[in-house]
Short mmCIF file of C-alpha atoms in Angstrom, two decimals:
data_model
loop_
_atom_site.label_atom_id
_atom_site.label_comp_id
_atom_site.label_asym_id
_atom_site.label_seq_id
_atom_site.Cartn_x
_atom_site.Cartn_y
_atom_site.Cartn_z
CA MET A 1 -0.23 -0.15 0.13
CA CYS A 2 3.81 2.15 0.18
CA ARG A 3 3.01 3.42 -3.45
CA ASN A 4 3.66 6.64 -4.31
CA ALA A 5 6.52 8.41 -6.90
CA ALA A 6 9.42 7.36 -4.92
CA TRP A 7 11.31 10.59 -3.40
CA ILE A 8 7.53 11.13 -2.13
CA LEU A 9 6.80 7.84 0.19
CA ALA A 10 4.38 9.43 2.74
CA SER A 11 5.51 6.51 4.91
CA ILE A 12 8.86 7.53 6.89
CA HIS A 13 8.57 4.82 8.91
CA ALA A 14 7.78 1.62 6.24
CA LEU A 15 11.34 3.32 4.16
CA ALA A 16 13.23 3.66 6.71
CA MET A 17 13.29 0.03 7.78
CA ALA A 18 13.22 -0.52 3.59
CA ILE A 19 16.56 1.12 3.95
CA ALA A 20 19.66 -1.88 2.84
CA LEU A 21 21.96 -2.89 5.96
CA PRO A 22 25.09 -1.01 6.09
CA GLY A 23 27.52 -1.56 4.00
CA THR A 24 25.36 -3.04 1.70
CA SER A 25 24.31 -1.96 -2.02
CA LEU A 26 21.54 -2.65 -3.13
CA ALA A 27 22.39 -2.81 -6.65
CA ALA A 28 25.57 -4.52 -5.96
CA VAL A 29 24.75 -8.46 -6.57
CA GLN A 30 25.29 -9.53 -3.85
CA GLU A 31 25.47 -13.58 -2.18
CA SER A 32 21.99 -15.98 -1.50
CA ALA A 33 22.14 -16.15 2.45
CA PRO A 34 20.09 -15.66 4.39
CA ALA A 35 19.06 -12.82 5.36
CA THR A 36 19.07 -13.16 9.85
CA THR A 37 20.87 -9.98 10.18
CA PRO A 38 17.90 -8.05 12.41
CA ALA A 39 16.60 -4.48 11.14
CA PRO A 40 18.48 -1.27 10.05
CA ALA A 41 19.54 0.30 13.48
CA ALA A 42 17.34 2.91 14.42
CA GLU A 43 20.17 5.47 13.46
CA PRO A 44 19.08 5.48 9.50
CA ALA A 45 15.64 6.24 10.20
CA ASP A 46 15.96 8.99 12.37
CA ASP A 47 18.37 10.68 9.03
CA TRP A 48 15.44 10.02 7.94
CA THR A 49 12.62 11.39 10.24
CA THR A 50 14.76 14.04 10.63
CA GLY A 51 15.49 14.48 7.08
CA ILE A 52 11.95 15.16 6.67
CA ALA A 53 11.10 17.29 9.10
CA ALA A 54 14.93 19.60 8.54
CA TYR A 55 13.32 19.97 4.49
CA GLU A 56 9.15 20.53 5.39
CA ARG A 57 10.46 23.49 7.51
CA GLY A 58 12.59 25.12 5.26
CA ASP A 59 15.52 23.89 6.95
CA PHE A 60 17.63 23.30 4.07
CA ALA A 61 21.11 22.80 5.75
CA ALA A 62 19.48 19.65 7.49
CA TYR A 63 18.36 18.32 4.50
CA GLN A 64 21.29 17.66 3.35
CA ARG A 65 23.19 16.80 6.14
CA ALA A 66 20.59 14.07 6.62
CA PHE A 67 20.47 12.72 3.96
CA GLU A 68 24.28 12.55 2.98
CA ALA A 69 24.04 10.61 6.32
CA LEU A 70 21.62 8.19 4.95
CA ALA A 71 23.62 8.34 1.56
CA LYS A 72 26.22 6.57 3.46
CA VAL A 73 24.19 3.87 4.32
CA ALA A 74 22.35 2.87 0.94
CA PRO A 75 23.94 4.63 -1.30
CA GLU A 76 22.86 2.41 -4.94
CA HIS A 77 19.22 4.23 -2.60
CA PRO A 78 17.07 5.60 -5.56
CA MET A 79 14.35 6.70 -2.64
CA VAL A 80 17.26 8.13 -0.67
CA LEU A 81 20.03 9.97 -3.29
CA ALA A 82 16.58 11.26 -4.89
CA ARG A 83 15.81 13.18 -1.69
CA LEU A 84 19.37 13.96 -1.45
CA ALA A 85 19.13 15.80 -5.10
CA SER A 86 16.89 17.32 -3.96
CA ALA A 87 18.99 19.14 -1.13
CA TYR A 88 21.74 20.07 -3.54
CA ALA A 89 19.60 21.96 -5.62
CA LEU A 90 17.94 23.07 -2.51
CA ASN A 91 21.36 24.06 -1.04
CA GLY A 92 22.55 26.01 -4.55
CA LYS A 93 25.17 22.94 -5.48
CA PRO A 94 23.74 22.78 -9.26
CA ALA A 95 26.50 20.31 -9.70
CA GLU A 96 25.87 18.19 -7.57
CA ALA A 97 22.86 17.42 -7.55
CA ILE A 98 23.20 17.06 -11.32
CA GLY A 99 25.92 14.17 -10.72
CA VAL A 100 23.00 12.14 -8.37
CA LEU A 101 19.99 12.89 -10.93
CA SER A 102 22.66 11.85 -13.72
CA ARG A 103 23.29 8.12 -11.02
CA LEU A 104 19.61 7.88 -11.06
CA ALA A 105 18.99 8.34 -14.92
CA ASP A 106 22.03 5.65 -15.44
CA ARG A 107 19.36 3.18 -13.11
CA GLY A 108 16.45 3.94 -15.35
CA VAL A 109 14.96 6.92 -12.74
CA TRP A 110 13.32 9.48 -14.26
CA THR A 111 13.11 12.33 -11.92
CA GLU A 112 10.84 15.33 -12.56
CA VAL A 113 13.63 18.76 -13.15
CA SER A 114 10.78 21.59 -13.47
CA PRO A 115 11.05 24.96 -12.85
CA THR A 116 8.35 24.91 -9.34
CA ASN A 117 9.39 21.77 -7.61
CA ASP A 118 12.72 22.00 -5.80
CA PHE A 119 14.75 21.43 -8.33
CA LYS A 120 13.87 25.29 -10.49
CA SER A 121 18.00 26.49 -9.41
CA LEU A 122 19.05 24.15 -12.28
CA ALA A 123 16.83 26.36 -15.00
CA ASN A 124 19.53 28.56 -15.89
CA VAL A 125 22.63 26.28 -15.05
CA PRO A 126 23.86 24.84 -18.60
CA GLU A 127 25.26 22.21 -17.34
CA ALA A 128 21.47 21.26 -17.01
CA ALA A 129 21.33 20.82 -20.55
CA GLY A 130 22.30 17.16 -20.58
CA LEU A 131 19.75 16.34 -17.68
CA ARG A 132 17.07 17.41 -19.45
CA LEU A 133 17.54 15.26 -22.77
CA ARG A 134 18.09 12.19 -20.69
CA LEU A 135 16.13 12.57 -18.10
CA GLN A 136 13.20 13.41 -21.22
CA SER A 137 14.90 10.75 -23.20
CA LEU A 138 14.08 7.53 -20.34
CA ARG A 139 9.90 10.21 -20.70
CA ASP A 140 10.16 8.82 -24.47
CA GLN A 141 11.55 5.10 -24.23
CA ARG A 142 7.27 3.69 -24.73
CA VAL A 143 6.90 -0.31 -24.48
CA GLY A 144 3.31 -1.21 -25.16
CA LEU A 145 2.97 -4.90 -24.83
CA ALA A 146 -0.51 -4.76 -23.31
CA GLU A 147 -4.27 -4.33 -24.39
CA VAL A 148 -7.22 -3.74 -22.97
CA ALA A 149 -8.26 -6.53 -21.34
CA PHE A 150 -12.50 -4.45 -20.47
CA ARG A 151 -13.21 -1.80 -17.84
CA ILE A 152 -15.60 -0.66 -14.68
CA SER A 153 -18.35 2.18 -14.96
CA ASP A 154 -17.32 2.59 -11.57
CA THR A 155 -15.02 5.47 -11.54
CA LYS A 156 -15.28 5.22 -7.38
CA LEU A 157 -14.50 2.25 -7.18
CA VAL A 158 -10.90 3.25 -7.54
CA PRO A 159 -9.18 -0.33 -7.44
CA GLU A 160 -6.95 -1.93 -6.05
CA GLY A 161 -6.02 -6.07 -7.07
CA VAL A 162 -7.55 -8.21 -9.44
CA ALA A 163 -7.65 -12.33 -9.35
CA PHE A 164 -9.00 -15.03 -11.76
CA ASP A 165 -11.61 -18.58 -11.06
CA ALA A 166 -10.02 -20.05 -13.21
CA ARG A 167 -13.00 -22.61 -13.18
CA THR A 168 -15.86 -20.00 -13.60
CA GLY A 169 -13.90 -17.19 -16.12
CA ALA A 170 -15.18 -14.73 -13.94
CA PHE A 171 -12.65 -11.48 -12.85
CA LEU A 172 -12.47 -10.29 -9.23
CA ILE A 173 -11.59 -6.83 -8.45
CA SER A 174 -11.22 -5.00 -5.45
CA SER A 175 -12.65 -1.31 -4.61
CA GLN A 176 -10.89 0.50 -2.15
CA TYR A 177 -13.32 3.74 -1.43
CA GLU A 178 -16.16 2.19 -1.97
CA ARG A 179 -15.03 -1.21 0.35
CA LYS A 180 -16.39 -3.98 -1.51
CA ILE A 181 -15.38 -6.76 -4.97
CA VAL A 182 -16.89 -5.84 -7.97
CA ARG A 183 -17.29 -9.36 -10.02
CA ARG A 184 -16.74 -9.07 -13.87
CA SER A 185 -18.10 -12.52 -15.01
CA SER A 186 -15.81 -14.34 -18.38
CA SER A 187 -19.90 -12.86 -20.24
CA GLY A 188 -18.67 -9.57 -19.71
CA GLU A 189 -21.76 -9.02 -16.14
CA VAL A 190 -20.77 -6.90 -13.96
CA ARG A 191 -22.27 -6.83 -10.01
CA ASP A 192 -20.58 -5.95 -7.04
CA LEU A 193 -20.31 -10.29 -5.42
CA VAL A 194 -19.38 -8.89 -1.26
CA GLY A 195 -21.02 -5.23 -1.18
CA PRO A 196 -19.96 -2.10 1.02
CA ALA A 197 -18.86 -3.28 3.64
CA GLN A 198 -20.42 -5.97 3.83
CA ASP A 199 -19.15 -8.15 7.18
CA GLY A 200 -17.06 -5.12 8.46
CA LEU A 201 -15.11 -4.96 5.24
CA TRP A 202 -12.76 -1.64 5.02
CA MET A 203 -11.13 -1.08 2.22
CA ALA A 204 -10.03 -3.89 -0.54
CA MET A 205 -6.69 -4.36 -1.10
CA GLY A 206 -5.01 -7.57 -2.14
CA ILE A 207 -6.98 -10.73 -3.30
CA ALA A 208 -6.30 -13.82 -4.24
CA ALA A 209 -9.37 -16.38 -5.85
CA ASP A 210 -8.69 -20.15 -4.40
CA ALA A 211 -10.60 -21.78 -6.97
CA ALA A 212 -11.07 -25.01 -5.75
CA GLN A 213 -11.20 -24.41 -2.54
CA ARG A 214 -14.54 -21.58 -3.64
CA THR A 215 -12.66 -18.90 -1.42
CA LEU A 216 -12.09 -15.87 -2.06
CA TRP A 217 -9.36 -14.27 0.01
CA VAL A 218 -9.03 -10.73 0.61
CA ALA A 219 -6.48 -8.17 2.86
CA SER A 220 -8.95 -4.94 4.06
CA VAL A 221 -6.92 -2.64 6.31
CA ALA A 222 -9.38 0.85 7.58
CA ASP A 223 -7.45 3.73 6.18
CA GLU A 224 -9.21 7.23 6.48
CA SER A 225 -9.97 7.43 2.27
CA MET A 226 -12.53 4.63 1.98
CA GLN A 227 -16.55 5.40 2.05
CA GLY A 228 -18.07 5.85 5.61
CA VAL A 229 -14.48 5.80 7.93
CA THR A 230 -15.51 6.16 11.36
CA ALA A 231 -12.07 6.59 14.72
CA GLU A 232 -13.75 3.14 15.55
CA ASP A 233 -11.66 1.94 12.22
CA ALA A 234 -8.07 3.33 12.51
CA GLY A 235 -6.00 1.14 12.82
CA ARG A 236 -8.07 -2.06 11.59
CA THR A 237 -7.31 -4.72 9.02
CA ALA A 238 -7.68 -8.14 8.82
CA LEU A 239 -7.68 -11.36 6.56
CA PHE A 240 -11.32 -11.80 5.62
CA ALA A 241 -12.67 -14.89 3.43
CA PHE A 242 -15.65 -14.86 1.70
CA ASP A 243 -17.51 -18.15 -0.72
CA LEU A 244 -16.43 -17.29 -4.39
CA ASP A 245 -19.92 -18.04 -5.29
CA SER A 246 -21.91 -16.48 -3.28
CA GLY A 247 -19.98 -13.93 -1.29
CA ARG A 248 -21.14 -15.62 1.96
CA LEU A 249 -18.36 -14.49 4.76
CA LYS A 250 -16.46 -18.16 6.07
CA ARG A 251 -14.02 -16.75 7.89
CA LYS A 252 -12.61 -13.30 9.11
CA LEU A 253 -8.29 -13.55 10.69
CA LEU A 254 -7.20 -11.19 12.83
CA PRO A 255 -3.90 -10.22 13.15
CA PRO A 256 -2.85 -10.73 16.62
CA PRO A 257 -3.08 -8.74 19.55
CA GLY A 258 -1.58 -5.58 19.99
CA THR A 259 0.56 -6.28 17.03
CA ASP A 260 1.68 -2.84 14.55
CA SER A 261 -0.12 -4.71 11.45
CA THR A 262 -1.55 -3.38 8.14
CA PHE A 263 -2.30 -6.35 5.13
CA ASP A 264 -1.21 -5.42 1.60
CA ASP A 265 -1.40 -8.49 -0.17
CA VAL A 266 -2.30 -11.74 -0.30
CA ALA A 267 -1.15 -14.59 -2.42
CA LEU A 268 -2.21 -19.12 -2.43
CA GLY A 269 0.66 -22.13 -1.58
CA ALA A 270 -0.95 -25.77 -1.91
CA ALA A 271 -3.62 -27.71 -0.54
CA GLY A 272 -5.67 -23.81 0.23
CA ALA A 273 -3.15 -22.07 2.15
CA VAL A 274 -2.38 -18.72 1.64
CA TYR A 275 -0.50 -16.03 2.50
CA VAL A 276 -0.55 -12.13 3.65
CA SER A 277 1.75 -9.85 3.76
CA ASP A 278 1.73 -7.07 5.75
CA SER A 279 3.79 -4.08 4.65
CA ALA A 280 3.37 -2.51 8.15
CA SER A 281 5.17 -4.67 10.91
CA GLY A 282 7.25 -7.29 7.96
CA THR A 283 5.73 -9.49 9.00
CA ILE A 284 4.57 -12.59 6.26
CA PHE A 285 1.42 -14.29 7.86
CA THR A 286 0.17 -17.48 6.37
CA ALA A 287 -3.54 -20.02 7.21
CA THR A 288 -4.09 -23.04 6.23
CA ALA A 289 -7.96 -23.68 4.02
CA ASP A 290 -9.75 -24.41 7.25
CA ALA A 291 -7.84 -22.04 9.60
CA ARG A 292 -9.84 -20.08 12.13
CA ARG A 293 -5.61 -18.10 13.68
CA LEU A 294 -3.33 -16.53 11.28
CA ASP A 295 -0.10 -17.66 12.16
CA VAL A 296 3.23 -16.47 11.50
CA LEU A 297 6.40 -17.57 8.22
CA ILE A 298 8.22 -14.83 8.80
CA PRO A 299 8.49 -12.89 12.26
CA PRO A 300 8.95 -9.49 11.86
CA GLY A 301 12.93 -7.45 11.20
CA GLN A 302 14.06 -9.58 8.29
CA LEU A 303 11.71 -7.55 5.49
CA GLY A 304 11.00 -3.95 5.44
CA SER A 305 7.01 -3.19 4.38
CA PRO A 306 6.85 -6.22 2.16
CA GLN A 307 3.89 -6.12 -0.76
CA GLY A 308 3.27 -9.01 -3.15
CA MET A 309 3.71 -12.13 -3.48
CA ALA A 310 4.72 -15.56 -5.91
CA LEU A 311 4.46 -19.03 -5.27
CA SER A 312 7.25 -21.15 -7.30
CA ALA A 313 6.92 -23.33 -9.91
CA ASP A 314 8.21 -26.20 -7.71
CA GLY A 315 5.14 -24.90 -4.68
CA GLN A 316 8.77 -24.88 -1.58
CA ARG A 317 9.42 -20.90 -2.49
CA LEU A 318 7.60 -17.54 -1.96
CA TYR A 319 9.10 -14.90 -3.74
CA VAL A 320 8.47 -11.89 -2.02
CA SER A 321 8.15 -8.32 -2.90
CA ASP A 322 9.51 -5.47 0.28
CA TYR A 323 9.27 -2.35 -1.56
CA GLY A 324 12.45 -0.38 -0.64
CA ARG A 325 14.17 -2.71 -0.74
CA GLY A 326 13.93 -5.08 -3.84
CA ILE A 327 13.49 -9.19 -4.11
CA PHE A 328 13.40 -11.56 -1.92
CA ALA A 329 13.02 -15.80 -1.35
CA ILE A 330 11.12 -17.57 1.63
CA GLU A 331 12.69 -20.14 1.10
CA LEU A 332 9.14 -22.51 3.02
CA ARG A 333 10.79 -25.58 4.96
CA ALA A 334 12.90 -24.04 6.55
CA GLY A 335 11.71 -19.74 7.00
CA ILE A 336 14.50 -18.77 5.82
CA VAL A 337 14.94 -15.04 3.85
CA ILE A 338 17.46 -14.58 0.78
CA ARG A 339 17.19 -11.60 -0.67
CA LEU A 340 18.69 -12.33 -4.61
CA ARG A 341 20.92 -11.11 -6.18
CA VAL A 342 20.28 -8.81 -8.78
CA PRO A 343 22.97 -7.10 -12.27
CA GLU A 344 24.21 -4.46 -10.77
CA GLY A 345 23.21 -0.76 -12.08
CA MET A 346 19.11 -2.18 -12.10
CA ALA A 347 16.62 -0.36 -9.15
CA LEU A 348 14.83 -3.11 -8.59
CA LEU A 349 12.28 -2.42 -5.66
CA GLY A 350 9.07 -0.22 -5.19
CA PHE A 351 7.32 -3.02 -6.74
CA ASP A 352 3.87 -3.53 -5.33
CA GLY A 353 2.28 -6.43 -7.64
CA LEU A 354 4.49 -9.33 -7.77
CA GLN A 355 3.22 -12.34 -9.71
CA ARG A 356 5.23 -15.81 -11.81
CA SER A 357 4.92 -17.54 -14.53
CA GLY A 358 7.10 -19.78 -16.19
CA ASN A 359 10.83 -18.78 -15.14
CA CYS A 360 9.45 -15.28 -15.00
CA LEU A 361 9.01 -13.30 -12.06
CA VAL A 362 5.75 -10.30 -13.66
CA ALA A 363 6.69 -6.87 -10.49
CA VAL A 364 4.55 -4.08 -11.38
CA GLN A 365 6.45 -1.29 -10.65
CA ASN A 366 5.15 1.76 -8.73
CA GLY A 367 7.50 2.77 -6.27
CA LEU A 368 10.03 4.30 -9.59
CA GLU A 369 9.50 7.64 -12.05
CA PRO A 370 8.97 5.36 -15.07
CA ASN A 371 5.77 3.19 -13.55
CA LYS A 372 6.29 -0.38 -15.43
CA VAL A 373 5.20 -3.45 -16.17
CA LEU A 374 8.89 -5.88 -16.10
CA SER A 375 9.77 -9.24 -15.94
CA LEU A 376 12.32 -10.51 -13.66
CA HIS A 377 14.11 -13.93 -15.47
CA LEU A 378 14.53 -15.57 -12.74
CA THR A 379 18.72 -17.90 -12.59
CA SER A 380 18.81 -21.87 -13.21
CA ASP A 381 18.68 -21.73 -9.09
CA GLY A 382 15.38 -19.96 -8.99
CA LEU A 383 17.66 -16.89 -5.95
CA GLY A 384 18.92 -14.33 -8.16
CA ILE A 385 17.44 -12.37 -11.77
CA ASP A 386 19.22 -13.35 -14.52
CA ARG A 387 18.07 -10.56 -16.34
CA THR A 388 14.54 -8.66 -17.31
CA GLU A 389 12.67 -6.79 -20.07
CA VAL A 390 10.36 -4.26 -19.58
CA LEU A 391 5.87 -4.94 -21.35
CA GLU A 392 4.97 -2.08 -20.35
CA MET A 393 5.64 1.38 -20.10
CA ASN A 394 5.26 4.74 -20.53
CA THR A 395 2.15 4.99 -22.15
CA PRO A 396 -0.89 7.19 -21.61
CA TRP A 397 -3.09 4.77 -19.85
CA LEU A 398 -0.39 4.04 -16.80
CA ASP A 399 -1.48 5.85 -13.57
CA GLU A 400 -0.52 4.40 -11.08
CA PRO A 401 -0.75 0.62 -11.99
CA THR A 402 -1.03 -1.82 -9.01
CA LEU A 403 -2.14 -5.52 -8.53
CA GLY A 404 -2.55 -8.13 -11.13
CA THR A 405 -3.37 -11.71 -11.84
CA VAL A 406 -1.69 -14.78 -14.41
CA THR A 407 -4.41 -16.59 -16.50
CA PRO A 408 -4.02 -18.62 -19.16
CA ASP A 409 -4.16 -15.99 -21.48
CA GLY A 410 -1.75 -13.81 -20.30
CA PHE A 411 -1.30 -11.41 -17.16
CA VAL A 412 -3.98 -8.58 -16.44
CA PHE A 413 -3.41 -5.87 -14.72
CA VAL A 414 -4.92 -2.32 -12.80
CA ALA A 415 -3.79 0.08 -14.82
CA ASN A 416 -5.03 3.50 -13.18
CA SER A 417 -5.89 2.68 -9.56
CA GLY A 418 -4.48 6.34 -9.20
CA ASP A 419 -4.11 5.94 -5.71
CA GLY A 420 -1.55 8.97 -4.54
CA LYS A 421 -4.04 11.03 -5.56
CA PHE A 422 -6.97 9.87 -3.81
CA ARG A 423 -5.41 9.61 -1.04
CA LYS A 424 -3.50 12.58 -0.88
CA ALA A 425 -6.83 13.95 -1.34
CA LYS A 426 -8.49 11.51 1.61
CA GLY A 427 -11.27 10.90 -0.66
CA ASP A 428 -12.20 13.51 -1.70
CA PHE A 429 -13.71 13.48 -5.55
CA ASN A 430 -14.27 17.39 -6.14
CA VAL A 431 -10.55 16.79 -5.49
CA PHE A 432 -9.51 13.26 -6.87
CA LYS A 433 -10.95 12.65 -10.39
CA PRO A 434 -11.24 9.09 -10.78
CA SER A 435 -11.41 7.80 -14.73
CA GLU A 436 -13.12 4.96 -15.26
CA PRO A 437 -10.73 1.45 -14.25
CA LEU A 438 -9.40 -0.19 -17.00
CA LEU A 439 -7.47 -3.19 -17.03
CA LEU A 440 -4.98 -3.90 -19.33
CA ARG A 441 -3.62 -8.01 -20.57
CA ILE A 442 0.13 -8.27 -21.38
CA PRO A 443 -0.80 -11.63 -23.36
CA ALA A 444 0.35 -14.49 -22.38
CA GLY A 445 3.23 -15.26 -25.15
CA LYS A 446 5.32 -12.02 -24.00
CA LEU A 447 5.79 -12.51 -20.36
CA CYS A 448 9.00 -13.79 -19.69
CA PRO A 449 10.59 -14.20 -23.60
CA GLU A 450 13.32 -16.27 -24.35
CA LYS A 451 16.14 -14.62 -24.40
CA ASN A 452 16.91 -13.47 -28.24
#
């Protein structure tokens, strides 16, 4: 649920927890060793908090000091570098700002350099001309493999997740604002499967359809932007199980008492098992098909802000996108967490949705600009990324894409959630002007292309 332009992330805590460990570069090739090191120490979190506070009160010297310190801890982290570039620009250091922005551009990360934002001091700097051309070229690179799957006429839906019922051919789409689940049949008929706020449902986030068990799993969290919010809703989250045919509530699984949790996405395991990511605490929970409680699979301290998840082909490994740190693999039998090896120079973080197609992970990257859908080719051992392919980027219909699902026909995903603008407007539709929800499909044959 942490999805905004990379350098204006709303959740300071989630990002501070997600910063690379001291001495570790996210862009470097890393060893496949269990991630048993505890969460980052307090210093990075303090620097982030101090830096943001200084920025907000206009103390740009302190802002720079804080992010220079963070850059020593995470020297290749795009979210840190973008803030550092901003600090240099605001402190009248154009050469330093241009240098940092160029490093980001090297990794395919676009930053808006405008006379109306933090980088206005670069407007008349001759050395910035080349940078602006590089940044514009990133915006001009268009990849469009997707086709329209379908649209939903309800503009107040504010969609987040999508699931596919393999038995009936129906799609299920979750609504953040209206707190419901929409079912689109194979013939195109659209109706509510789960009605607004039914059984206490809050914002409907990630969803997964277990066609065999006839269960729809829904991660739900209360938020001030949702319809009908009350003071009593604050801090509430749960994993709901609804009947996939009738929409009847089967059960509602809560986090352990006293846990600061935000359930974000769900994934299916073997024999009806389910996994749910907790982006607030970093926990991964699991439950069996008929469970009455959630069990902890991965406790806090090993992941920062886990989002999308995908099961390996053999069912022995769960891939997890940690929003601020990249992609990890959980060895389910051993219960250990391994950071995937990645090629040097690739900004492989800021992933929201994550699915698997063959030997590839299909990832929706909405934490960095430009937003993309990527195919991540796994290494032969499944513990690294060999190479990447851009499947969708810089097309007009992308407006903060979120989650998707792999079907026999391809990868179907929410293309225009508008989530960041919706949350900034706090659910006020006089401020937030949504479009009709659009679901795109990238054909199955394009999802995991063979190497030329």
